[in-house]
CSV table of N, CA and C in Angstrom, one decimal:
chain,number,residue,atom,x,y,z
A,30,MET,N,10.8,24.2,29.6
A,30,MET,CA,11.0,24.5,28.3
A,30,MET,C,12.2,24.0,27.2
A,31,LYS,N,13.0,23.7,27.9
A,31,LYS,CA,14.0,22.8,26.8
A,31,LYS,C,13.7,21.7,26.3
A,32,ILE,N,12.2,20.9,27.2
A,32,ILE,CA,11.3,19.7,26.1
A,32,ILE,C,11.1,20.3,25.0
A,33,ILE,N,10.4,21.4,25.2
A,33,ILE,CA,9.7,22.1,24.1
A,33,ILE,C,10.6,22.3,22.4
A,34,HIS,N,11.7,23.3,23.0
A,34,HIS,CA,12.6,23.2,22.2
A,34,HIS,C,12.9,21.8,21.5
A,35,TRP,N,13.5,20.7,22.1
A,35,TRP,CA,13.9,19.9,21.1
A,35,TRP,C,12.6,19.0,21.0
A,36,LEU,N,11.2,18.9,21.0
A,36,LEU,CA,10.3,18.4,20.3
A,36,LEU,C,10.3,19.4,19.1
A,37,LEU,N,10.1,20.6,19.0
A,37,LEU,CA,10.4,21.4,18.1
A,37,LEU,C,11.4,21.6,16.9
A,38,LEU,N,12.5,21.2,17.4
A,38,LEU,CA,13.8,20.8,16.6
A,38,LEU,C,13.4,19.3,16.2
A,39,ALA,N,13.1,18.4,16.7
A,39,ALA,CA,12.7,17.3,16.4
A,39,ALA,C,11.6,17.2,15.1
A,40,LEU,N,10.6,17.7,15.2
A,40,LEU,CA,9.4,18.1,14.8
A,40,LEU,C,10.2,18.7,13.2
A,41,SER,N,10.9,19.6,13.0
A,41,SER,CA,11.2,20.4,12.5
A,41,SER,C,12.4,19.7,11.5
A,42,GLY,N,13.0,18.5,11.9
A,42,GLY,CA,13.7,17.9,11.3
A,42,GLY,C,13.3,16.5,10.6
A,43,LEU,N,12.0,16.3,11.3
A,43,LEU,CA,11.1,15.3,10.4
A,43,LEU,C,10.2,15.9,9.2
A,44,ILE,N,10.1,17.1,9.2
A,44,ILE,CA,9.6,17.7,8.4
A,44,ILE,C,10.2,18.1,7.1
A,45,VAL,N,11.7,18.1,7.1
A,45,VAL,CA,12.5,18.2,6.5
A,45,VAL,C,12.9,17.1,6.0
A,46,LEU,N,12.8,16.0,6.3
A,46,LEU,CA,13.3,14.4,6.1
A,46,LEU,C,12.1,14.2,5.3
A,47,ASN,N,10.8,14.5,5.6
A,47,ASN,CA,9.5,14.2,4.7
A,47,ASN,C,9.9,14.9,3.2
A,48,SER,N,10.2,16.4,3.3
A,48,SER,CA,10.6,17.0,1.8
A,48,SER,C,11.3,16.3,1.3
A,49,THR,N,12.1,15.7,1.6
A,49,THR,CA,13.1,15.1,0.9
A,49,THR,C,12.9,13.7,0.3
A,50,HIS,N,11.9,13.2,0.6
A,50,HIS,CA,11.3,11.9,0.7
A,50,HIS,C,11.7,10.6,1.5
A,51,LEU,N,12.7,11.0,1.9
A,51,LEU,CA,13.2,9.8,2.8
A,51,LEU,C,12.5,9.2,3.8
A,52,VAL,N,11.8,10.0,4.6
A,52,VAL,CA,10.9,9.7,5.6
A,52,VAL,C,9.0,10.4,5.2
A,53,TYR,N,8.6,9.1,5.5
A,53,TYR,CA,7.0,9.0,5.4
A,53,TYR,C,6.1,9.0,6.4
A,54,PHE,N,5.2,9.8,6.4
A,54,PHE,CA,4.4,10.1,7.5
A,54,PHE,C,3.0,9.2,7.2
A,55,ASN,N,2.6,8.5,7.6
A,55,ASN,CA,1.6,7.8,7.2
A,55,ASN,C,0.2,8.0,8.2
A,56,ILE,N,-0.3,9.3,8.2
A,56,ILE,CA,-1.3,9.6,9.0
A,56,ILE,C,-2.9,9.6,7.9
A,57,PHE,N,-2.9,9.4,6.8
A,57,PHE,CA,-3.9,9.3,5.4
A,57,PHE,C,-4.4,7.9,5.2
A,58,THR,N,-3.6,7.1,5.3
A,58,THR,CA,-4.2,5.6,4.4
A,58,THR,C,-4.2,4.7,5.8
A,59,HIS,N,-5.5,3.8,5.5
A,59,HIS,CA,-5.5,2.6,6.4
A,59,HIS,C,-5.0,1.4,6.1
A,60,SER,N,-4.1,1.7,5.3
A,60,SER,CA,-3.4,0.4,4.5
A,60,SER,C,-2.1,-0.2,5.3
A,61,LEU,N,-1.6,1.0,6.2
A,61,LEU,CA,-0.6,0.5,6.7
A,61,LEU,C,-0.8,1.3,8.4
A,62,PRO,N,-0.4,0.5,9.3
A,62,PRO,CA,-0.4,1.3,10.8
A,62,PRO,C,0.3,2.7,10.7
A,63,TYR,N,-0.7,3.8,11.4
A,63,TYR,CA,-0.4,5.2,11.4
A,63,TYR,C,1.4,5.2,12.1
A,64,GLY,N,2.3,5.9,11.1
A,64,GLY,CA,3.3,5.8,11.6
A,64,GLY,C,4.1,6.7,10.7
A,65,ILE,N,5.3,6.6,11.3
A,65,ILE,CA,6.6,7.1,10.1
A,65,ILE,C,7.4,5.9,10.0
A,66,TYR,N,7.6,6.1,8.4
A,66,TYR,CA,8.2,5.4,7.9
A,66,TYR,C,9.2,5.9,6.9
A,67,ILE,N,10.7,4.9,7.2
A,67,ILE,CA,11.8,5.7,6.0
A,67,ILE,C,12.1,4.9,5.0
A,68,LYS,N,12.3,5.2,4.1
A,68,LYS,CA,12.6,4.7,2.6
A,68,LYS,C,13.9,3.8,3.1
A,69,THR,N,14.2,2.7,2.6
A,69,THR,CA,15.2,1.8,2.5
A,69,THR,C,15.3,0.8,1.1
A,70,LYS,N,16.6,0.4,1.0
A,70,LYS,CA,16.8,-0.3,-0.2
A,70,LYS,C,17.0,-2.0,0.0
A,71,GLY,N,16.8,-2.8,-0.8
A,71,GLY,CA,17.0,-4.1,-0.4
A,71,GLY,C,16.1,-4.9,-1.3
A,72,ILE,N,16.1,-6.0,-1.7
A,72,ILE,CA,15.4,-6.9,-2.0
A,72,ILE,C,13.9,-7.1,-1.5
A,73,PRO,N,12.9,-6.9,-2.1
A,73,PRO,CA,11.7,-7.1,-1.6
A,73,PRO,C,11.1,-8.3,-1.2
A,74,GLN,N,11.0,-8.4,0.2
A,74,GLN,CA,10.3,-10.1,0.5
A,74,GLN,C,8.9,-9.8,0.8
A,75,ARG,N,8.1,-10.8,0.9
A,75,ARG,CA,6.8,-11.4,1.4
A,75,ARG,C,7.1,-10.4,2.6
A,76,ASN,N,5.7,-9.3,3.2
A,76,ASN,CA,5.4,-9.0,4.4
A,76,ASN,C,6.3,-7.8,4.6
A,77,ASP,N,7.1,-7.2,3.6
A,77,ASP,CA,7.7,-6.2,3.6
A,77,ASP,C,7.0,-5.0,3.5
A,78,TYR,N,7.2,-3.8,3.9
A,78,TYR,CA,6.2,-2.4,3.1
A,78,TYR,C,6.8,-2.1,2.4
A,79,ALA,N,6.0,-1.5,1.0
A,79,ALA,CA,6.8,-1.2,-0.1
A,79,ALA,C,5.7,0.0,-0.6
A,80,ALA,N,6.1,1.2,-1.4
A,80,ALA,CA,5.3,2.2,-1.9
A,80,ALA,C,5.6,1.8,-3.6
A,81,SER,N,4.3,2.0,-4.2
A,81,SER,CA,4.2,1.7,-5.6
A,81,SER,C,3.3,3.1,-6.2
A,82,CYS,N,4.1,3.7,-7.4
A,82,CYS,CA,3.0,4.2,-8.0
A,82,CYS,C,2.0,3.2,-9.1
A,83,LEU,N,0.8,4.1,-9.5
A,83,LEU,CA,0.2,3.2,-10.0
A,83,LEU,C,0.3,3.5,-11.7
A,84,THR,N,-0.6,2.8,-12.6
A,84,THR,CA,-0.3,3.1,-14.1
A,84,THR,C,-1.4,4.3,-14.2
A,85,PRO,N,-1.3,4.8,-15.0
A,85,PRO,CA,-2.4,6.3,-15.2
A,85,PRO,C,-3.8,6.2,-15.4
A,86,ALA,N,-4.1,4.4,-15.8
A,86,ALA,CA,-5.8,4.4,-16.0
A,86,ALA,C,-6.0,4.3,-14.6
A,87,ILE,N,-5.1,3.2,-13.7
A,87,ILE,CA,-6.0,2.7,-12.4
A,87,ILE,C,-5.9,4.2,-11.2
A,88,ALA,N,-4.5,4.8,-11.5
A,88,ALA,CA,-4.6,5.9,-10.5
A,88,ALA,C,-5.6,7.2,-11.2
A,89,GLN,N,-5.8,7.2,-12.0
A,89,GLN,CA,-7.2,8.3,-12.5
A,89,GLN,C,-8.2,7.8,-11.8
A,90,TYR,N,-8.7,6.0,-12.0
A,90,TYR,CA,-9.6,5.9,-11.0
A,90,TYR,C,-10.1,5.7,-9.6
A,91,GLY,N,-9.0,5.7,-9.2
A,91,GLY,CA,-8.4,6.1,-7.9
A,91,GLY,C,-8.8,7.5,-7.5
A,92,ILE,N,-8.3,8.5,-8.2
A,92,ILE,CA,-8.5,9.9,-8.0
A,92,ILE,C,-10.2,10.1,-8.3
A,93,ASP,N,-10.8,9.6,-9.0
A,93,ASP,CA,-12.4,9.9,-9.1
A,93,ASP,C,-13.3,9.2,-8.2
A,94,ARG,N,-12.4,8.4,-7.5
A,94,ARG,CA,-13.3,7.3,-6.6
A,94,ARG,C,-13.0,8.2,-5.1
A,95,GLY,N,-11.8,8.8,-5.0
A,95,GLY,CA,-11.4,9.4,-3.8
A,95,GLY,C,-10.5,8.4,-2.8
A,96,TYR,N,-10.1,7.7,-3.5
A,96,TYR,CA,-9.3,6.3,-3.0
A,96,TYR,C,-7.6,7.2,-2.8
A,97,LEU,N,-7.1,7.7,-4.1
A,97,LEU,CA,-6.1,8.4,-4.2
A,97,LEU,C,-5.9,9.9,-4.3
A,98,VAL,N,-5.2,10.8,-3.8
A,98,VAL,CA,-4.8,12.4,-4.1
A,98,VAL,C,-3.5,12.5,-5.0
A,99,THR,N,-3.4,13.9,-5.7
A,99,THR,CA,-2.4,14.3,-6.2
A,99,THR,C,-1.1,14.0,-5.9
A,100,GLY,N,-0.3,13.6,-6.5
A,100,GLY,CA,1.2,13.8,-6.0
A,100,GLY,C,1.9,13.7,-7.2
A,101,HIS,N,2.9,13.0,-6.5
A,101,HIS,CA,4.3,12.8,-7.3
A,101,HIS,C,4.9,12.3,-8.3
A,102,CYS,N,4.0,10.8,-8.3
A,102,CYS,CA,3.8,9.6,-8.9
A,102,CYS,C,3.7,10.2,-10.6
A,103,PRO,N,4.5,9.5,-11.7
A,103,PRO,CA,4.7,10.0,-13.0
A,103,PRO,C,2.6,10.1,-13.2
A,104,SER,N,2.3,9.7,-12.5
A,104,SER,CA,0.6,9.4,-13.1
A,104,SER,C,-0.1,10.7,-12.6
A,105,GLY,N,0.6,11.4,-11.4
A,105,GLY,CA,-0.2,12.5,-10.9
A,105,GLY,C,-0.5,12.3,-9.5
A,106,THR,N,-0.5,11.1,-8.9
A,106,THR,CA,-0.7,10.7,-7.8
A,106,THR,C,0.4,10.7,-6.9
A,107,VAL,N,-0.3,10.2,-5.5
A,107,VAL,CA,0.6,9.9,-4.3
A,107,VAL,C,1.1,8.4,-4.7
A,108,LEU,N,2.2,7.9,-4.2
A,108,LEU,CA,2.7,6.9,-3.9
A,108,LEU,C,1.1,5.8,-3.5
A,109,VAL,N,1.1,4.6,-3.6
A,109,VAL,CA,0.4,3.4,-2.7
A,109,VAL,C,1.2,3.2,-1.6
A,110,LEU,N,1.1,3.1,-0.5
A,110,LEU,CA,1.4,2.1,0.6
A,110,LEU,C,0.9,1.2,1.1
A,111,LYS,N,1.3,-0.4,1.1
A,111,LYS,CA,0.6,-1.6,1.1
A,111,LYS,C,2.3,-2.8,1.8
A,112,MET,N,1.7,-3.5,2.2
A,112,MET,CA,2.3,-4.8,2.7
A,112,MET,C,2.5,-5.8,1.1
A,113,ILE,N,3.7,-6.2,1.0
A,113,ILE,CA,4.1,-7.3,0.1
A,113,ILE,C,3.3,-8.5,0.2
A,114,LYS,N,2.7,-8.8,-0.4
A,114,LYS,CA,2.2,-10.5,0.0
A,114,LYS,C,2.6,-11.0,-1.5
A,115,GLY,N,2.8,-11.0,-2.5
A,115,GLY,CA,3.3,-11.8,-3.7
A,115,GLY,C,4.1,-11.4,-3.9
A,116,VAL,N,5.6,-12.2,-4.5
A,116,VAL,CA,7.0,-11.8,-4.7
A,116,VAL,C,6.7,-12.5,-6.2
A,117,PRO,N,7.8,-12.5,-6.9
A,117,PRO,CA,8.0,-13.0,-8.4
A,117,PRO,C,8.4,-14.6,-8.2
A,118,GLY,N,7.5,-15.1,-8.8
A,118,GLY,CA,7.4,-17.1,-8.4
A,118,GLY,C,6.4,-17.2,-7.9
A,119,ASP,N,5.9,-16.3,-7.1
A,119,ASP,CA,4.4,-17.1,-6.5
A,119,ASP,C,3.4,-17.0,-7.2
A,120,HIS,N,2.7,-18.3,-7.0
A,120,HIS,CA,1.5,-18.3,-8.0
A,120,HIS,C,0.3,-17.7,-7.5
A,121,PHE,N,-0.6,-17.2,-8.2
A,121,PHE,CA,-1.7,-16.8,-7.6
A,121,PHE,C,-3.1,-17.1,-8.5
A,122,ASP,N,-3.9,-17.0,-7.9
A,122,ASP,CA,-5.5,-17.9,-8.6
A,122,ASP,C,-6.6,-16.7,-8.2
A,123,VAL,N,-7.1,-16.1,-9.0
A,123,VAL,CA,-8.6,-15.2,-8.3
A,123,VAL,C,-9.9,-16.2,-9.0
A,124,LYS,N,-10.4,-16.6,-8.3
A,124,LYS,CA,-12.0,-17.5,-8.5
A,124,LYS,C,-12.8,-17.5,-6.8
A,125,ASN,N,-14.3,-17.3,-7.5
A,125,ASN,CA,-15.1,-17.4,-6.1
A,125,ASN,C,-14.7,-16.0,-5.4
A,126,ASN,N,-14.6,-14.6,-6.2
A,126,ASN,CA,-14.2,-13.6,-5.4
A,126,ASN,C,-13.4,-13.5,-4.3
A,127,PHE,N,-12.1,-14.3,-4.2
A,127,PHE,CA,-11.1,-14.5,-4.0
A,127,PHE,C,-9.9,-14.7,-4.8
A,128,LEU,N,-9.0,-13.7,-4.3
A,128,LEU,CA,-7.4,-13.6,-4.5
A,128,LEU,C,-6.8,-14.9,-3.8
A,129,GLU,N,-6.2,-15.5,-4.5
A,129,GLU,CA,-5.4,-16.8,-3.7
A,129,GLU,C,-3.9,-16.6,-4.0
A,130,ILE,N,-3.1,-16.6,-2.8
A,130,ILE,CA,-1.9,-16.3,-3.4
A,130,ILE,C,-0.8,-17.7,-2.8
A,131,ASN,N,-0.4,-18.5,-3.5
A,131,ASN,CA,0.4,-19.5,-2.6
A,131,ASN,C,-0.5,-20.3,-1.3
A,132,GLY,N,-1.8,-20.2,-1.5
A,132,GLY,CA,-3.3,-21.1,-0.8
A,132,GLY,C,-3.0,-20.2,0.7
A,133,LEU,N,-2.7,-19.0,0.4
A,133,LEU,CA,-3.4,-18.1,1.2
A,133,LEU,C,-4.4,-16.9,0.5
A,134,SER,N,-6.0,-16.6,1.1
A,134,SER,CA,-6.8,-16.0,0.3
A,134,SER,C,-7.4,-14.7,0.9
A,135,TYR,N,-7.5,-14.1,0.2
A,135,TYR,CA,-8.0,-12.6,0.3
A,135,TYR,C,-9.1,-12.2,-0.4
A,136,ARG,N,-10.0,-11.9,0.3
A,136,ARG,CA,-11.5,-11.9,-0.2
A,136,ARG,C,-11.7,-10.7,-1.1
A,137,ILE,N,-12.4,-10.7,-2.5
A,137,ILE,CA,-12.4,-9.4,-3.1
A,137,ILE,C,-13.5,-9.3,-2.8
A,138,MET,N,-13.6,-7.7,-2.7
A,138,MET,CA,-15.1,-7.5,-2.4
A,138,MET,C,-15.4,-7.0,-3.4
A,139,ASP,N,-17.0,-6.8,-3.6
A,139,ASP,CA,-18.1,-6.1,-4.6
A,139,ASP,C,-17.9,-4.8,-4.8
A,140,THR,N,-18.0,-4.3,-3.5
A,140,THR,CA,-18.4,-2.6,-3.6
A,140,THR,C,-17.5,-2.6,-2.7
A,141,ASP,N,-17.2,-0.9,-2.9
A,141,ASP,CA,-16.4,-0.2,-1.6
A,141,ASP,C,-17.0,0.3,-0.4
A,142,SER,N,-16.6,1.0,0.1
A,142,SER,CA,-16.6,1.1,1.6
A,142,SER,C,-18.5,2.1,1.3
A,143,SER,N,-18.8,2.7,0.3
A,143,SER,CA,-19.6,3.5,-0.1
A,143,SER,C,-20.3,3.0,-1.0
A,144,GLY,N,-20.3,1.7,-1.2
A,144,GLY,CA,-21.4,0.9,-1.9
A,144,GLY,C,-21.4,0.5,-3.5
A,145,ARG,N,-20.3,1.6,-3.8
A,145,ARG,CA,-20.4,1.5,-5.3
A,145,ARG,C,-19.2,0.1,-5.9
A,146,PRO,N,-19.9,0.2,-7.0
A,146,PRO,CA,-19.4,-1.4,-7.5
A,146,PRO,C,-17.8,-0.9,-8.0
A,147,LEU,N,-17.1,-2.4,-7.2
A,147,LEU,CA,-15.4,-1.6,-7.6
A,147,LEU,C,-15.0,-2.7,-9.0
A,148,ARG,N,-14.3,-1.6,-9.7
A,148,ARG,CA,-13.6,-2.6,-11.0
A,148,ARG,C,-12.5,-3.2,-11.1
A,149,SER,N,-11.8,-4.4,-11.7
A,149,SER,CA,-11.2,-5.2,-11.5
A,149,SER,C,-10.2,-4.2,-12.9
A,150,PHE,N,-9.1,-4.5,-12.7
A,150,PHE,CA,-7.9,-4.3,-13.7
A,150,PHE,C,-7.3,-5.1,-14.4
A,151,TYR,N,-6.8,-6.1,-14.0
A,151,TYR,CA,-6.3,-6.9,-14.3
A,151,TYR,C,-7.3,-8.3,-15.1
A,152,GLN,N,-6.7,-9.0,-16.2
A,152,GLN,CA,-7.6,-10.1,-16.4
A,152,GLN,C,-7.0,-11.3,-16.1
A,153,ARG,N,-6.1,-11.6,-15.9
A,153,ARG,CA,-5.2,-13.0,-15.9
A,153,ARG,C,-6.0,-13.5,-14.4
A,154,GLN,N,-6.8,-14.4,-14.6
A,154,GLN,CA,-7.3,-15.4,-13.5
A,154,GLN,C,-6.7,-16.0,-12.5
A,155,GLU,N,-5.4,-16.4,-13.6
A,155,GLU,CA,-4.3,-17.2,-12.5
A,155,GLU,C,-2.9,-17.4,-13.2
A,156,GLY,N,-2.0,-17.3,-12.6
A,156,GLY,CA,-0.4,-17.4,-13.1
A,156,GLY,C,0.5,-17.2,-12.2
A,157,VAL,N,1.8,-17.1,-12.6
A,157,VAL,CA,3.0,-16.8,-11.8
A,157,VAL,C,3.7,-15.7,-11.9
A,158,LEU,N,3.6,-14.6,-10.9
A,158,LEU,CA,4.3,-13.5,-10.8
A,158,LEU,C,5.8,-13.2,-11.2
A,159,ASP,N,5.9,-12.2,-12.5
A,159,ASP,CA,6.9,-12.4,-13.2
A,159,ASP,C,8.0,-11.3,-12.3
A,160,LYS,N,9.3,-11.7,-13.3
A,160,LYS,CA,10.4,-10.6,-12.1
A,160,LYS,C,9.7,-9.4,-12.5
A,161,GLY,N,9.8,-9.0,-10.8
A,161,GLY,CA,9.6,-7.4,-10.9
A,161,GLY,C,8.1,-7.1,-10.9
A,162,GLU,N,7.5,-8.4,-10.6
A,162,GLU,CA,5.9,-8.2,-10.3
A,162,GLU,C,5.6,-8.1,-8.9
A,163,TYR,N,4.6,-7.8,-8.3
A,163,TYR,CA,4.3,-8.0,-6.5
A,163,TYR,C,3.2,-7.8,-6.7
A,164,LEU,N,2.2,-8.5,-5.7
A,164,LEU,CA,1.1,-8.3,-5.1
A,164,LEU,C,1.1,-7.2,-3.8
A,165,LEU,N,0.1,-6.4,-3.7
A,165,LEU,CA,0.5,-5.5,-2.7
A,165,LEU,C,-1.0,-5.1,-1.9
A,166,LEU,N,-1.2,-5.7,-0.7
A,166,LEU,CA,-2.6,-5.6,0.1
A,166,LEU,C,-2.3,-5.2,1.4
A,167,SER,N,-3.3,-5.0,1.8
A,167,SER,CA,-3.3,-4.8,3.2
A,167,SER,C,-3.8,-5.4,4.0
A,168,ASN,N,-3.1,-5.7,5.2
A,168,ASN,CA,-4.0,-6.7,6.1
A,168,ASN,C,-4.6,-6.0,7.4
A,169,PHE,N,-4.7,-4.7,7.3
A,169,PHE,CA,-4.9,-3.7,8.3
A,169,PHE,C,-6.8,-3.4,8.3
A,170,VAL,N,-7.1,-3.4,6.9
A,170,VAL,CA,-8.3,-3.2,6.4
A,170,VAL,C,-8.5,-4.1,5.5
A,171,LYS,N,-10.2,-5.2,5.7
A,171,LYS,CA,-10.3,-6.0,4.9
A,171,LYS,C,-11.0,-5.1,3.4
A,172,ASN,N,-11.0,-3.8,3.2
A,172,ASN,CA,-11.8,-3.2,2.1
A,172,ASN,C,-10.9,-2.3,1.5
A,173,SER,N,-9.4,-2.6,1.8
A,173,SER,CA,-8.5,-2.0,0.9
A,173,SER,C,-8.2,-2.1,-0.7
A,174,TRP,N,-8.5,-0.9,-1.1
A,174,TRP,CA,-8.1,-1.0,-2.7
A,174,TRP,C,-6.7,-1.4,-2.9
A,175,ASP,N,-6.5,-2.2,-3.5
A,175,ASP,CA,-5.2,-3.1,-3.4
A,175,ASP,C,-4.8,-3.9,-4.9
A,176,SER,N,-4.2,-4.6,-4.6
A,176,SER,CA,-3.9,-5.9,-5.7
A,176,SER,C,-5.1,-6.3,-5.9
A,177,ARG,N,-5.7,-6.7,-5.1
A,177,ARG,CA,-7.0,-7.4,-5.6
A,177,ARG,C,-7.5,-6.7,-6.5
A,178,TYR,N,-7.4,-5.3,-6.7
A,178,TYR,CA,-8.2,-4.9,-8.0
A,178,TYR,C,-7.6,-4.3,-9.2
A,179,TRP,N,-5.9,-4.1,-8.8
A,179,TRP,CA,-5.2,-3.6,-9.9
A,179,TRP,C,-4.2,-4.4,-10.3
A,180,GLY,N,-4.1,-5.5,-9.7
A,180,GLY,CA,-3.2,-6.8,-10.0
A,180,GLY,C,-1.9,-6.5,-9.9
A,181,PRO,N,-1.0,-7.2,-10.4
A,181,PRO,CA,0.6,-6.8,-9.9
A,181,PRO,C,1.3,-5.8,-10.0
A,182,VAL,N,1.8,-5.0,-9.6
A,182,VAL,CA,2.8,-3.5,-9.5
A,182,VAL,C,4.2,-3.7,-9.9
A,183,SER,N,4.8,-2.9,-10.0
A,183,SER,CA,7.0,-2.8,-9.7
A,183,SER,C,6.5,-2.0,-8.5
A,184,ILE,N,7.6,-2.0,-7.4
A,184,ILE,CA,7.9,-1.5,-6.7
A,184,ILE,C,8.8,-0.5,-7.0
A,185,GLN,N,8.7,0.6,-6.0
A,185,GLN,CA,9.5,2.1,-6.4
A,185,GLN,C,10.8,1.9,-4.8
A,186,PHE,N,10.2,1.5,-4.1
A,186,PHE,CA,11.1,1.3,-2.9
A,186,PHE,C,10.1,0.7,-1.9
A,187,LEU,N,11.4,0.2,-0.3
A,187,LEU,CA,10.7,-0.4,0.4
A,187,LEU,C,10.5,0.8,1.7
A,188,LEU,N,9.8,0.5,2.6
A,188,LEU,CA,9.4,1.2,3.9
A,188,LEU,C,9.5,0.8,5.0
A,189,LYS,N,10.0,1.1,5.9
A,189,LYS,CA,10.8,0.7,7.1
A,189,LYS,C,10.0,1.1,8.5
A,190,PRO,N,9.1,0.7,9.1
A,190,PRO,CA,8.5,1.3,10.3
A,190,PRO,C,9.4,2.0,11.4
A,191,LEU,N,9.6,3.1,11.3
A,191,LEU,CA,10.4,3.9,12.4
A,191,LEU,C,9.8,4.1,14.0
A,192,CYS,N,8.7,4.6,13.9
A,192,CYS,CA,7.6,4.6,14.9
A,192,CYS,C,6.0,4.4,14.5
A,193,VAL,N,5.5,3.3,15.5
A,193,VAL,CA,3.8,3.4,14.8
A,193,VAL,C,2.9,4.0,16.0
A,194,PHE,N,2.1,4.4,15.6
A,194,PHE,CA,1.4,4.8,16.7
A,194,PHE,C,0.1,4.3,16.7
A,195,GLU,N,-0.4,3.6,15.9
A,195,GLU,CA,-1.8,2.8,16.3
A,195,GLU,C,-1.5,1.7,15.2
A,196,HIS,N,-1.6,0.3,16.1
A,196,HIS,CA,-1.7,-1.2,15.1
A,196,HIS,C,-2.9,-1.4,15.5
A,197,TYR,N,-3.5,-1.6,14.6
A,197,TYR,CA,-4.8,-2.0,14.2
A,197,TYR,C,-5.0,-3.3,12.9
A,198,ARG,N,-5.8,-4.5,13.1
A,198,ARG,CA,-5.8,-5.0,12.2
A,198,ARG,C,-7.5,-5.5,11.7
A,199,SER,N,-8.0,-5.6,11.1
A,199,SER,CA,-9.5,-5.9,10.6
A,199,SER,C,-9.7,-7.3,10.3
A,200,PHE,N,-8.6,-8.1,9.9
A,200,PHE,CA,-8.9,-9.6,9.6
A,200,PHE,C,-7.5,-10.1,9.7
């Protein structure tokens, strides 16, 4: 019986932390491994996990398509959780349905998993990421809706995994 009390106490503590937005439970998106993540500070580095709000136009497209749900971002959606693949100073190039970042290629899909055409929100075909610009992608699912479609974003905060329940990779 003591174990059940400790588990309930731990679960209650995690729920309180989640409501303070210090801890994030990733059980909804395939963009990161399922698990519990804690909000951290620091200088964003390549391959860190990060959270970002999207612009209103991109967020509305995400809501209309069912990619996002309502949340606390200024655009009215939840934060997107992804891995940082491009940092300020990195060179990127978009050609032949691939986003290339410093020589690494990421396929840009023509359609989403429901067969609907995907819209690209940025027009720059190549360039260097400016200060405060990051490319967020998912290494865990190849058809993730990410910076391949919405371009560079700013980062609200970094995420550090506390406990990962399932680790899978699609590519």
